[in-house]
Amino acid sequence: MTQIEVNPKILCGKPVIKGTRIPVYLILELLAAGYDFGRIMEAYPDLKREDIEAAIEYASGVVKGEEVLVSKVEA
């Protein structure tokens, strides 16, 4: 996943698309708002399809690695 970069000097270490200041969270927010890949690439011409896919893959890995604490569920 070489398209994602984490650098403390860029956006306080938030993961971004390498060579840009476009954070992974922005791509996820746009997708959640209904933007498709084409619309995102129109809004951010420096992005490629692979960059958007890498952002999704990165986010998936973060969530997959999270420890989930489940509290007691009442019926």
One Martini backbone bead per residue (centre of mass of N, CA, C, O) as a GRO file, in nm:
protein
   75
    1MET     BB    1   0.069   0.057   0.028
    2THR     BB    2   0.221   0.321  -0.123
    3GLN     BB    3  -0.007   0.558  -0.129
    4ILE     BB    4   0.036   0.568   0.178
    5GLU     BB    5   0.100   0.836   0.419
    6VAL     BB    6   0.300   0.885   0.724
    7ASN     BB    7   0.354   1.223   0.849
    8PRO     BB    8   0.414   1.451   1.097
    9LYS     BB    9   0.440   1.699   0.870
   10ILE     BB   10   0.152   1.587   0.771
   11LEU     BB   11  -0.131   1.645   0.915
   12CYS     BB   12  -0.027   1.531   1.194
   13GLY     BB   13  -0.012   1.217   1.072
   14LYS     BB   14  -0.212   1.175   0.875
   15PRO     BB   15  -0.338   0.988   0.640
   16VAL     BB   16  -0.217   1.000   0.301
   17ILE     BB   17  -0.171   1.072  -0.012
   18LYS     BB   18   0.090   1.041  -0.179
   19GLY     BB   19   0.198   1.371  -0.258
   20THR     BB   20  -0.022   1.483  -0.063
   21ARG     BB   21  -0.307   1.643   0.134
   22ILE     BB   22  -0.492   1.386   0.115
   23PRO     BB   23  -0.701   1.239   0.316
   24VAL     BB   24  -0.848   0.949   0.387
   25TYR     BB   25  -1.105   1.062   0.526
   26LEU     BB   26  -1.209   1.221   0.281
   27ILE     BB   27  -1.266   0.986   0.096
   28LEU     BB   28  -1.467   0.847   0.285
   29GLU     BB   29  -1.668   1.083   0.302
   30LEU     BB   30  -1.735   1.092   0.001
   31LEU     BB   31  -1.842   0.806  -0.023
   32ALA     BB   32  -2.064   0.841   0.199
   33ALA     BB   33  -2.198   1.086   0.018
   34GLY     BB   34  -2.194   0.937  -0.293
   35TYR     BB   35  -1.938   0.930  -0.423
   36ASP     BB   36  -1.762   0.848  -0.689
   37PHE     BB   37  -1.470   0.801  -0.832
   38GLY     BB   38  -1.507   1.009  -1.060
   39ARG     BB   39  -1.588   1.251  -0.880
   40ILE     BB   40  -1.332   1.257  -0.713
   41MET     BB   41  -1.134   1.294  -0.959
   42GLU     BB   42  -1.257   1.565  -1.043
   43ALA     BB   43  -1.200   1.716  -0.769
   44TYR     BB   44  -0.911   1.533  -0.775
   45PRO     BB   45  -0.690   1.510  -1.032
   46ASP     BB   46  -0.443   1.361  -0.877
   47LEU     BB   47  -0.619   1.124  -0.864
   48LYS     BB   48  -0.648   0.776  -0.850
   49ARG     BB   49  -0.796   0.484  -0.828
   50GLU     BB   50  -0.568   0.357  -0.651
   51ASP     BB   51  -0.592   0.564  -0.421
   52ILE     BB   52  -0.879   0.498  -0.332
   53GLU     BB   53  -0.831   0.198  -0.280
   54ALA     BB   54  -0.608   0.246  -0.066
   55ALA     BB   55  -0.787   0.393   0.138
   56ILE     BB   56  -0.979   0.159   0.188
   57GLU     BB   57  -0.767  -0.049   0.272
   58TYR     BB   58  -0.657   0.107   0.510
   59ALA     BB   59  -0.921   0.132   0.672
   60SER     BB   60  -0.971  -0.169   0.696
   61GLY     BB   61  -0.712  -0.232   0.858
   62VAL     BB   62  -0.778  -0.059   1.102
   63VAL     BB   63  -1.047  -0.194   1.181
   64LYS     BB   64  -0.943  -0.487   1.196
   65GLY     BB   65  -0.722  -0.405   1.433
   66GLU     BB   66  -0.932  -0.350   1.629
   67GLU     BB   67  -1.041  -0.330   1.949
   68VAL     BB   68  -1.331  -0.483   2.085
   69LEU     BB   69  -1.564  -0.363   2.321
   70VAL     BB   70  -1.806  -0.544   2.500
   71SER     BB   71  -2.093  -0.495   2.637
   72LYS     BB   72  -2.359  -0.554   2.799
   73VAL     BB   73  -2.646  -0.715   2.672
   74GLU     BB   74  -2.978  -0.641   2.666
   75ALA     BB   75  -3.298  -0.795   2.597
   0.00000   0.00000   0.00000
